Coordinates of N, CA and C in Angstrom, one line a residue:
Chain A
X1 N 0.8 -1.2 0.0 CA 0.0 0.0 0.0 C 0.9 1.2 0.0
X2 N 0.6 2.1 -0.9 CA 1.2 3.4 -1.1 C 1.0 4.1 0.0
X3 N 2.4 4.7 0.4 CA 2.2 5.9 1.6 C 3.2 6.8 1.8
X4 N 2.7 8.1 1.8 CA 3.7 9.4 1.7 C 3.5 9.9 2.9
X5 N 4.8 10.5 3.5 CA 5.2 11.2 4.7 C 6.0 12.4 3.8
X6 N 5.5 13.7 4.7 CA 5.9 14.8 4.8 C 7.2 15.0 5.8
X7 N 8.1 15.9 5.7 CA 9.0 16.1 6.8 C 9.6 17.9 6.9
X8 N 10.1 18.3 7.6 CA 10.9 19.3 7.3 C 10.6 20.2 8.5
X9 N 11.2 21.2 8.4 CA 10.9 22.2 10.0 C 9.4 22.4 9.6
X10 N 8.9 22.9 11.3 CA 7.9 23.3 11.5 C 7.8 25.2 11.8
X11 N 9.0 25.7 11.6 CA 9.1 26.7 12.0 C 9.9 27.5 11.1
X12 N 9.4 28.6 10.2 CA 10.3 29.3 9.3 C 10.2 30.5 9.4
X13 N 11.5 31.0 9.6 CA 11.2 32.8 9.6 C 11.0 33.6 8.9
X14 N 10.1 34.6 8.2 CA 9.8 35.3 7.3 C 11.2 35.9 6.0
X15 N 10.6 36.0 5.0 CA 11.8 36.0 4.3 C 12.7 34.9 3.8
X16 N 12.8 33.5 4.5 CA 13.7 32.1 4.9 C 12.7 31.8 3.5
X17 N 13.3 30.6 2.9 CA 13.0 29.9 2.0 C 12.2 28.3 3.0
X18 N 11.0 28.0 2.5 CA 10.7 27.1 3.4 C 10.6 25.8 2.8
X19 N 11.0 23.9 3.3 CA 11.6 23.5 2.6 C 11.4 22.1 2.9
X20 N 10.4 21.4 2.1 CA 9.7 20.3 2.7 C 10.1 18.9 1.7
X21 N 10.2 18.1 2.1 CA 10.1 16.3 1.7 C 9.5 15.9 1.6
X22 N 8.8 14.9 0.4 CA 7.9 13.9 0.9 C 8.5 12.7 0.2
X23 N 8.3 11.8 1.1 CA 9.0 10.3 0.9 C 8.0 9.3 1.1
X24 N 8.1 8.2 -0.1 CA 7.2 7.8 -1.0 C 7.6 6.2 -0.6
X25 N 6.3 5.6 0.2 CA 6.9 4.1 0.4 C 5.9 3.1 0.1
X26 N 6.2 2.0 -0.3 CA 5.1 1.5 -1.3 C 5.1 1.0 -1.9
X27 N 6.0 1.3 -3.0 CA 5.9 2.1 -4.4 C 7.3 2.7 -5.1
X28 N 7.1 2.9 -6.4 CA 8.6 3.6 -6.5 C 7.8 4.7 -7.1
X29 N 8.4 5.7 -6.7 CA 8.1 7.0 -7.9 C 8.7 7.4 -9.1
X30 N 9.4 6.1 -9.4 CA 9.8 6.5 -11.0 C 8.6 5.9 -12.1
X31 N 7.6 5.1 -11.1 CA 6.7 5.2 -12.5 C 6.3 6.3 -13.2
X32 N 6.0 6.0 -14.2 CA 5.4 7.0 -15.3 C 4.6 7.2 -15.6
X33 N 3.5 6.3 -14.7 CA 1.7 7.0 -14.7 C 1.5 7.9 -13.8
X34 N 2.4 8.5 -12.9 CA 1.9 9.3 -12.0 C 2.8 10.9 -12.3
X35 N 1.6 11.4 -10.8 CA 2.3 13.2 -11.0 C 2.1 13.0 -9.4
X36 N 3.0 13.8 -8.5 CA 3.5 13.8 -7.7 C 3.0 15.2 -7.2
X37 N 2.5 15.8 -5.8 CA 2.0 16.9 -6.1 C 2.1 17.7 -4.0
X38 N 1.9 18.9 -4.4 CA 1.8 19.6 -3.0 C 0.3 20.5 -2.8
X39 N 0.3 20.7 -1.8 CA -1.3 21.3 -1.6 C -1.0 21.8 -0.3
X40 N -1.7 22.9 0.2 CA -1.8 23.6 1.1 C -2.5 23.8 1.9
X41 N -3.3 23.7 3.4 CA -4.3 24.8 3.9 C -3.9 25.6 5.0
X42 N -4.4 26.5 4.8 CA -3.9 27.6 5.7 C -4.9 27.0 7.1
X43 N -4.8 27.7 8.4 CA -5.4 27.0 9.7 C -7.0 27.7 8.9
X44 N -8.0 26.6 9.5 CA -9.1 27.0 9.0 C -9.5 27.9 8.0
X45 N -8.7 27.5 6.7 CA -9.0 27.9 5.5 C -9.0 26.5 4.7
X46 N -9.7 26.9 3.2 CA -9.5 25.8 2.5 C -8.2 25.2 2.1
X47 N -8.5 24.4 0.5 CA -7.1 24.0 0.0 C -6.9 24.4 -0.9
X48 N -5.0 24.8 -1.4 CA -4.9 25.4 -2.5 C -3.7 24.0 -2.8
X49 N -3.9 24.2 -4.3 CA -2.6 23.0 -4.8 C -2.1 23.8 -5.0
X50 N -0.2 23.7 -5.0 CA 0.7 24.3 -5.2 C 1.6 24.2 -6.2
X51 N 1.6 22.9 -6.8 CA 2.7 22.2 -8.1 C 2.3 20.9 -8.3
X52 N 2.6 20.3 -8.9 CA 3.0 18.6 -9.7 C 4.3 18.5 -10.2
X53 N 4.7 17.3 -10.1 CA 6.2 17.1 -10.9 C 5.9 15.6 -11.5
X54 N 6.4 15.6 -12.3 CA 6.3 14.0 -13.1 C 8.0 13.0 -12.7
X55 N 8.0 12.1 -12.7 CA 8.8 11.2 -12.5 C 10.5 11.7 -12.9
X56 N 9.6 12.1 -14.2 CA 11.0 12.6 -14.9 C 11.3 14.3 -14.7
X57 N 10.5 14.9 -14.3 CA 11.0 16.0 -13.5 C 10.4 17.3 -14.4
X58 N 9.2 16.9 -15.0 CA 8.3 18.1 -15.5 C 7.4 18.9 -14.3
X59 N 7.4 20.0 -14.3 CA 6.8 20.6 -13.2 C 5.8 21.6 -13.9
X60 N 4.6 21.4 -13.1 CA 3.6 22.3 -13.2 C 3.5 23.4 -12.1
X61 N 2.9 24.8 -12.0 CA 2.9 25.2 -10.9 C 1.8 26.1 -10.6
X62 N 1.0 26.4 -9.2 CA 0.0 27.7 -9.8 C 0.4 29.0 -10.1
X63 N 0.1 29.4 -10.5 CA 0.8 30.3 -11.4 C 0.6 31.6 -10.2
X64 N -0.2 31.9 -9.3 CA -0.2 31.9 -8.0 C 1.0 32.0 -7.5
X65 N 1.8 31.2 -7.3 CA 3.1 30.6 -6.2 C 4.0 30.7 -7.7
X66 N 4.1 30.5 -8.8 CA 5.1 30.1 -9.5 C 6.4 31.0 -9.3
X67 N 6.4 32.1 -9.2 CA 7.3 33.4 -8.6 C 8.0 32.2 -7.6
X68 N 7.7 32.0 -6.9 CA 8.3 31.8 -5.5 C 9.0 29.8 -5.4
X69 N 8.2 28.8 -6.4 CA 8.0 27.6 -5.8 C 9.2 26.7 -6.6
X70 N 9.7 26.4 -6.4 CA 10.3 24.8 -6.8 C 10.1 23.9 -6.3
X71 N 9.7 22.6 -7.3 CA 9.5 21.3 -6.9 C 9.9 20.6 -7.7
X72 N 11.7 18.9 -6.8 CA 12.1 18.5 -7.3 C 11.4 17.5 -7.0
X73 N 12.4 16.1 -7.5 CA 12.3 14.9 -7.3 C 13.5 14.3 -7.5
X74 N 13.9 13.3 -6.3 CA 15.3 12.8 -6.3 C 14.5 11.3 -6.3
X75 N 14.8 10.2 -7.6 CA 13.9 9.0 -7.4 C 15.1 8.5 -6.8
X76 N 16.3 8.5 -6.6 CA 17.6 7.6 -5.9 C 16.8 7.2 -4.2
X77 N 16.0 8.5 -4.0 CA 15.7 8.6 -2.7 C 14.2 8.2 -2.7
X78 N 13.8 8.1 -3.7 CA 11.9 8.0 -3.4 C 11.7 9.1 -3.2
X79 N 12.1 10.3 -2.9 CA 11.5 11.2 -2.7 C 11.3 12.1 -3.6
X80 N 9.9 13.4 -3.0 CA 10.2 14.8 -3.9 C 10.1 16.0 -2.8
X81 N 10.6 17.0 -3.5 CA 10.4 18.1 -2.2 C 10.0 19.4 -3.0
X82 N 9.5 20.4 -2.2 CA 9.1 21.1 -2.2 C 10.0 22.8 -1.4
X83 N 10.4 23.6 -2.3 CA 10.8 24.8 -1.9 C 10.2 26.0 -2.2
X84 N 9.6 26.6 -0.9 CA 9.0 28.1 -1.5 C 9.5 29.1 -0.7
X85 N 10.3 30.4 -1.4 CA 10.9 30.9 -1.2 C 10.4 32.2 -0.7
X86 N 11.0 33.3 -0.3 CA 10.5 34.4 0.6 C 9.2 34.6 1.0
X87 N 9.0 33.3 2.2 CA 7.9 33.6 2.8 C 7.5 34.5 4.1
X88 N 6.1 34.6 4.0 CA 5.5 35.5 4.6 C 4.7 34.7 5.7
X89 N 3.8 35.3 7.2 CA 3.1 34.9 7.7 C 1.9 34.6 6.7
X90 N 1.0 35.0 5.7 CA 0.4 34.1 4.6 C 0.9 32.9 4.3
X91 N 2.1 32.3 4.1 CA 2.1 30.6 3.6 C 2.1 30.0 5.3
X92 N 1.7 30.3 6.0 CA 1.3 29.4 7.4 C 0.4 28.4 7.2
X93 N 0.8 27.4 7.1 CA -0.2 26.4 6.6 C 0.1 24.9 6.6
X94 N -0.6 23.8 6.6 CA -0.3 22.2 6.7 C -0.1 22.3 5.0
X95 N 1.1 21.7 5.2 CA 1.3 21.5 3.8 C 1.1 19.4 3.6
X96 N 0.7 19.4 2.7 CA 0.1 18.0 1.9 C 1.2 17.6 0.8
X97 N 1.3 16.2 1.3 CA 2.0 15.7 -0.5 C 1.0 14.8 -1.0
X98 N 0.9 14.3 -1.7 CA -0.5 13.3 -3.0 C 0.3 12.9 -4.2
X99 N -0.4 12.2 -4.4 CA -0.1 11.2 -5.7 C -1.1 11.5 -7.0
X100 N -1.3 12.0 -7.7 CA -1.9 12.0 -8.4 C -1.9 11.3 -10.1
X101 N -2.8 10.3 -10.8 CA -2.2 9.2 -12.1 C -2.2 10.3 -12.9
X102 N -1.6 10.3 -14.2 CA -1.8 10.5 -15.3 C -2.8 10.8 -16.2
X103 N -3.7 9.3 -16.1 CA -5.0 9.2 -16.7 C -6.0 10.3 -15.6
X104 N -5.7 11.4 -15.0 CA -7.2 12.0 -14.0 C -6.3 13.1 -13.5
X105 N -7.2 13.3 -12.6 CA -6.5 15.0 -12.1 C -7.2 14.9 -10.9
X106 N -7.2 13.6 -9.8 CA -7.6 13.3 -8.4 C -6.5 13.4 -7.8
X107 N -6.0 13.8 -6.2 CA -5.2 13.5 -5.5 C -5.5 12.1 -4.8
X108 N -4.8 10.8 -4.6 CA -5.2 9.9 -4.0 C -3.8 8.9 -3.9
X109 N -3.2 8.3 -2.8 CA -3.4 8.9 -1.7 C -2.7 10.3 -1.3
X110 N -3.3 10.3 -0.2 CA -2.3 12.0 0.8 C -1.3 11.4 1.8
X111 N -0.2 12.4 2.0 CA -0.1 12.2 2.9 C -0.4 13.0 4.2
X112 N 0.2 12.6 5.8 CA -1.0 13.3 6.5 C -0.9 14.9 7.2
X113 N 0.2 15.0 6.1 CA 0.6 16.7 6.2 C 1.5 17.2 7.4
X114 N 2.0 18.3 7.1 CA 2.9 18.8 8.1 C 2.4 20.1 8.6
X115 N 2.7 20.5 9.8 CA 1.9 21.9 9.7 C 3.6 22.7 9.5
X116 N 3.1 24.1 8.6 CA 4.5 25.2 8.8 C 4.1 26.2 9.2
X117 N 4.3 26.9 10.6 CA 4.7 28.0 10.5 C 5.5 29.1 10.4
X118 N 5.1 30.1 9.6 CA 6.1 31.4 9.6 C 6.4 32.5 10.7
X119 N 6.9 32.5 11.7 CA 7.4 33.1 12.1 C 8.7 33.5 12.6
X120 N 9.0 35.0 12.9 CA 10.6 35.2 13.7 C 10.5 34.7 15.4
Chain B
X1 N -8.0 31.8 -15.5 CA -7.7 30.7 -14.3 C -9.8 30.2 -14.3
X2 N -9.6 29.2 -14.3 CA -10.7 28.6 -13.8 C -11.0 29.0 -12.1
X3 N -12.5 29.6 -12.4 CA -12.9 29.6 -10.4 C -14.0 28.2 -10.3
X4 N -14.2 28.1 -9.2 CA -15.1 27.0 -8.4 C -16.2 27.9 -7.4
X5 N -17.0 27.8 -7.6 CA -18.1 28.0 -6.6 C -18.6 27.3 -5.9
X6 N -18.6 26.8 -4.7 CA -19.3 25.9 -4.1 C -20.5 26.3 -3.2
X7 N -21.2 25.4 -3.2 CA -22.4 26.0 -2.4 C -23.6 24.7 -1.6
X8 N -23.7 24.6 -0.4 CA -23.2 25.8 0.7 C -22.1 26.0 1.2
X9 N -21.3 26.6 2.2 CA -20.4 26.4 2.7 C -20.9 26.1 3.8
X10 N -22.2 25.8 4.8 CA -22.5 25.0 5.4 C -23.8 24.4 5.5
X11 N -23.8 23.2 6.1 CA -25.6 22.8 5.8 C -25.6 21.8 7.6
X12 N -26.3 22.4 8.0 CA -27.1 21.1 9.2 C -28.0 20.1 8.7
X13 N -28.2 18.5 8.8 CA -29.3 17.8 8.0 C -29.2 16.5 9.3
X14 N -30.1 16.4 9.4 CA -30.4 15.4 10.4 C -30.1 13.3 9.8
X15 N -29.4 12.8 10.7 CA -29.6 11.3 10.3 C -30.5 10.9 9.3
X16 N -29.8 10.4 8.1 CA -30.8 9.8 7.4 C -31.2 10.5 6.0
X17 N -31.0 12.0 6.5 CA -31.1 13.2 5.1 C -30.3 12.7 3.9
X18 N -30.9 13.1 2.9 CA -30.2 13.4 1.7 C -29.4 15.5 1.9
X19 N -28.3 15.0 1.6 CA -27.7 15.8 1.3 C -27.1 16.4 0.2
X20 N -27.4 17.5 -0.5 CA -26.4 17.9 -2.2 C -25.6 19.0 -1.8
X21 N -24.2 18.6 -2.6 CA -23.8 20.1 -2.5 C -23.3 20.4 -4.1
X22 N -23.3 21.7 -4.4 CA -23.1 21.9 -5.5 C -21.4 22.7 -5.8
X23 N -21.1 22.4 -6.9 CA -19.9 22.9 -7.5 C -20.4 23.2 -9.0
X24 N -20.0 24.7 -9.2 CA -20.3 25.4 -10.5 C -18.7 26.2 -10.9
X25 N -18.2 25.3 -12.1 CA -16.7 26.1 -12.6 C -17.6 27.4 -13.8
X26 N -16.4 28.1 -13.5 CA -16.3 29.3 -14.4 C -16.4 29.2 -16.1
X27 N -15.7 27.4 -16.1 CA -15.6 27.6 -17.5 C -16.0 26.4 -17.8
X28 N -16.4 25.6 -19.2 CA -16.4 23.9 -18.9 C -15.3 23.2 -19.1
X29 N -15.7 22.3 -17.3 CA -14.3 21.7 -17.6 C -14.6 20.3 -17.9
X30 N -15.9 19.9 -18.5 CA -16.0 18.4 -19.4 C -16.2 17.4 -18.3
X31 N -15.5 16.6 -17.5 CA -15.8 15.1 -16.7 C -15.0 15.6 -15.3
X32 N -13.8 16.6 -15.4 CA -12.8 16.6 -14.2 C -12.9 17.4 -13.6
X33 N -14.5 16.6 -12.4 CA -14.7 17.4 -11.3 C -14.3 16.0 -10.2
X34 N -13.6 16.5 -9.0 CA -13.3 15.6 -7.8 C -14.1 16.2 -6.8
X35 N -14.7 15.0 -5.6 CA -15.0 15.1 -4.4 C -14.1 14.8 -2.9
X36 N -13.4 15.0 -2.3 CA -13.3 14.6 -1.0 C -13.7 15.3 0.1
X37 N -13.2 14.2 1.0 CA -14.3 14.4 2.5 C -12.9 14.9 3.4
X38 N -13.1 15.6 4.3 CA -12.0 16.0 4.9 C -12.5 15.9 5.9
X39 N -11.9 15.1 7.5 CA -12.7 15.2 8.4 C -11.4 16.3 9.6
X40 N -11.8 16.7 10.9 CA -10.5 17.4 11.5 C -9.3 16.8 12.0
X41 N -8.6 17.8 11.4 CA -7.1 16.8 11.7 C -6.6 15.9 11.1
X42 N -7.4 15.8 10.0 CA -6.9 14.9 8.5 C -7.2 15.2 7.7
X43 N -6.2 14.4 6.9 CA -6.0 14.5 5.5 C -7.2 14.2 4.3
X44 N -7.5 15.4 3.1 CA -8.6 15.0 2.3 C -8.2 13.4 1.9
X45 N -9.8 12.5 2.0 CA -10.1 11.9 1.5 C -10.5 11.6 -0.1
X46 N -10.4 11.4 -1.3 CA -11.3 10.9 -2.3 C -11.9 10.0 -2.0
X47 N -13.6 10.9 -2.9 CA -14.6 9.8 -2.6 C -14.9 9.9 -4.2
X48 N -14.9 10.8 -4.6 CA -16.0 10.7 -6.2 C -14.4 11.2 -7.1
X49 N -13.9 10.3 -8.3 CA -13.4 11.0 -9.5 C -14.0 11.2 -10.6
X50 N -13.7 12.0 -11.4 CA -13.8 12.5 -12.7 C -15.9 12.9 -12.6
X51 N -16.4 13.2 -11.8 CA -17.4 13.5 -11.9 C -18.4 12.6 -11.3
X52 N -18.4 11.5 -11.2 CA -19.7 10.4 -11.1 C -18.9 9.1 -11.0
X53 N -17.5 8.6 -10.7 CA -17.0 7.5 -10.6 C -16.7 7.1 -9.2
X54 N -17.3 6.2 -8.4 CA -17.3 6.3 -6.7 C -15.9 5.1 -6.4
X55 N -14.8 5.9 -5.7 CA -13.9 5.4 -5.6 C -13.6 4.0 -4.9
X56 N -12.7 3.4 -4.8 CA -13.0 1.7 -4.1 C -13.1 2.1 -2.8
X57 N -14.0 1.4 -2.5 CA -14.1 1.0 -0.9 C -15.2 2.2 0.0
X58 N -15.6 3.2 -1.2 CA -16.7 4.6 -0.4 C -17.9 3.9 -0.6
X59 N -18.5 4.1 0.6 CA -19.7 3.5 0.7 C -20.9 4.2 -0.3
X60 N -21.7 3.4 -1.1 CA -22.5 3.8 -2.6 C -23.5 4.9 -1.8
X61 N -23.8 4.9 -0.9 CA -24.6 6.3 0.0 C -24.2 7.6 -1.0
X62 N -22.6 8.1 -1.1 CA -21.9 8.8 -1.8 C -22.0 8.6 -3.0
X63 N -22.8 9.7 -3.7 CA -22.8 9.8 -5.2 C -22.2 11.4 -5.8
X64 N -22.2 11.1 -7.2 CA -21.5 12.4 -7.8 C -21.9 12.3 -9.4
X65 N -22.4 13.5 -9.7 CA -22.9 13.9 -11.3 C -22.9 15.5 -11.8
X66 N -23.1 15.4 -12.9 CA -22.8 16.6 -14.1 C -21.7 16.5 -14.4
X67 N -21.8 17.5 -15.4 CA -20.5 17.8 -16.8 C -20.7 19.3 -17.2
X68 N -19.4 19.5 -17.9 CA -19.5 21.3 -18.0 C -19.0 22.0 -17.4
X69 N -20.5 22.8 -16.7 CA -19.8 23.9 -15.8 C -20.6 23.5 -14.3
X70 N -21.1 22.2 -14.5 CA -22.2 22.3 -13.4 C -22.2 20.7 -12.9
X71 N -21.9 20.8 -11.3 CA -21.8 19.2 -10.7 C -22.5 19.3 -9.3
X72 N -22.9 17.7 -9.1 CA -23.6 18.0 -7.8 C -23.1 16.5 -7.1
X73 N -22.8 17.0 -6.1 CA -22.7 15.7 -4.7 C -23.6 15.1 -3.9
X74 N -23.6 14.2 -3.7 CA -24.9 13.8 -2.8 C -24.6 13.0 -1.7
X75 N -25.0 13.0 -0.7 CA -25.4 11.9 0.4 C -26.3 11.3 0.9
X76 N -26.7 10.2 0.3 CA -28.5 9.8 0.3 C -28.7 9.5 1.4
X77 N -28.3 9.3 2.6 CA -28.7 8.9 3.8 C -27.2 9.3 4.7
X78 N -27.6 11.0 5.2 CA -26.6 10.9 6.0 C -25.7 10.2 7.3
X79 N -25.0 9.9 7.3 CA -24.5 9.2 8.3 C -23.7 9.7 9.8
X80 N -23.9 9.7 11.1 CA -23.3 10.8 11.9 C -21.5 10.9 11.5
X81 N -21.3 9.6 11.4 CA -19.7 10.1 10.3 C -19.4 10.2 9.2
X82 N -20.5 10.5 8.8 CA -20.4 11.7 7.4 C -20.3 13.1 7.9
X83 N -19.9 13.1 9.1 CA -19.7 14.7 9.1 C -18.1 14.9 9.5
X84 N -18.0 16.1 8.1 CA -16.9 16.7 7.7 C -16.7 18.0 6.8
X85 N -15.7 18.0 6.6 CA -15.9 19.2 5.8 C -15.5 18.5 3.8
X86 N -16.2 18.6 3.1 CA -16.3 18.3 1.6 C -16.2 19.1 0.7
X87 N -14.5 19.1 -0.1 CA -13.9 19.8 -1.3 C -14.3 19.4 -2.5
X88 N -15.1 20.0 -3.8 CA -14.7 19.6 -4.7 C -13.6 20.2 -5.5
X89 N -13.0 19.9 -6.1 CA -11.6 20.1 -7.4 C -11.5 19.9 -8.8
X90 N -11.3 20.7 -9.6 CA -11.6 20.6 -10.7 C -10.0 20.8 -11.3
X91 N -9.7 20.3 -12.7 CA -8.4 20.3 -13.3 C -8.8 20.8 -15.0
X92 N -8.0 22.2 -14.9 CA -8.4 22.3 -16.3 C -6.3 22.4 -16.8
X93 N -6.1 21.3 -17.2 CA -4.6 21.1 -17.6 C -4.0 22.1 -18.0
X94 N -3.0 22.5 -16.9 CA -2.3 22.0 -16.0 C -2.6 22.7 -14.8
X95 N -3.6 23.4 -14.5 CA -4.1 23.5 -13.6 C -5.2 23.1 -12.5
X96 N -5.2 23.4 -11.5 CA -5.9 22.3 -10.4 C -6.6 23.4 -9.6
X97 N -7.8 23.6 -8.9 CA -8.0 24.3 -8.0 C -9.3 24.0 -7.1
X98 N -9.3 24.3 -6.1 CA -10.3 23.6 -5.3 C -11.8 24.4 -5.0
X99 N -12.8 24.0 -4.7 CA -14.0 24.9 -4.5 C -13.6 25.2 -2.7
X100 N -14.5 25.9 -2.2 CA -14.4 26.6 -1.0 C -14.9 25.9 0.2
X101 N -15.2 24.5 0.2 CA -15.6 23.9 1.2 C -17.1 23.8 1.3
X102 N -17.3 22.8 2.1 CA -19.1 22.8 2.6 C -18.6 22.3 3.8
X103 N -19.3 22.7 5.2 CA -18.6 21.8 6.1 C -20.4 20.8 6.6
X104 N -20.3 19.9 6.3 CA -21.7 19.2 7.1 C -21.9 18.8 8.8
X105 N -22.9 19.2 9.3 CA -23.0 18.8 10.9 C -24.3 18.5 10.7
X106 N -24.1 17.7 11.7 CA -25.8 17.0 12.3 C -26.4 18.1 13.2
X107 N -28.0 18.3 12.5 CA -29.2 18.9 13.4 C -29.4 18.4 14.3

């Protein structure tokens, strides 16, 4: 059974680049049916997606965040990560990683998120 | 950018209610509307893909239909843990964005 864990600090200071993992067990993530993805909610707000990366390292982004966001993938490690850069108390939020196939545009599974906050 | 309207952002409905919630995109996005259930302190669930397809293992209570600009969710017999809060998501390639929530509680 597919399962992603998030990792990284919980605590980033405004301005700091903020800088998260998700590690993929299961499963390998070099297949090639899937897209790989991040999502966000701020404390009692909704969800925003943030990027996809494909196996091979094509990235999508919202065009929202794209100023600010990179997202790799290291398959040596199973992993992908997530970097978004000069943040503000606005990106305070549980960040999500998901799987998402090729064939659809569902997230399934999630993982169970990390919370980040921005502050000094 | 494609928007999402969801509607309600909340509803009370007593054991046993049918429940709908609606999602209306800005533009047509054809079959690629998603459902999940998000309960507190976890992670969204999928229950419904591509519009009307009920994922393995959601109980058939959970349904989902329309195409276009216009989809609706349902819960034919609510359940006391059916209560959560419920995202739809739509993908118009390569982008993804979510509607605004419905959160459901028991009357």
């Amino acid at each position: 059974q597919l399962q992603l864990q998030e990792s990284g600090p919980g605590l980033v200071k405004p301005s700091e680049t903020l800088s998260l993992t998700c590690t993929v067990s299961g499963g390998s993530i070099r297949r090639s049916s899937y897209f790989w993805g991040w999502i966000r909610q701020p404390p009692g707000k909704g969800l925003e997606w943030i990027g996809s990366i494909s196996y091979s390292g094509s990235t999508y982004y919202n065009p929202s965040l794209k100023s600010r966001v990179t997202i790799s993938v290291d398959t040596s490690k199973n992993q992908f990560s997530l970097n978004l850069r000069s943040v503000t108390a606005a990106d305070t939020a549980v960040y999500y990683c998901a799987r998402r196939p090729d064939i659809g545009a569902w997230f399934d599974p999630w993982g169970q998120g990390t919370l980040v906050t921005v502050s000094s | 950018d494609i928007q999402m309207t969801q509607s309600p952002s909340s509803l009370s409905a007593s054991v046993g209610d049918r429940v709908t919630i609606t999602c209306q995109a800005s533009q047509d996005i054809s079959k690629y509307l998603n459902w999940y259930q998000q309960k507190p302190g976890k992670a969204p669930k999928l229950l419904i893909y591509d519009a009307s397809n009920l994922e393995t293992g959601v109980p058939s209570r959970f349904s989902g239909s329309g195409s276009g600009t216009d989809f609706t969710f349902t819960i034919s017999g609510l359940q006391p843990e059916d209560i959560a809060t419920y995202y739809c998501q739509q993908f118009d390639d390569p982008s993804l964005t979510f509607g605004g929530g419905t959160k459901v509680d028991i009357k």
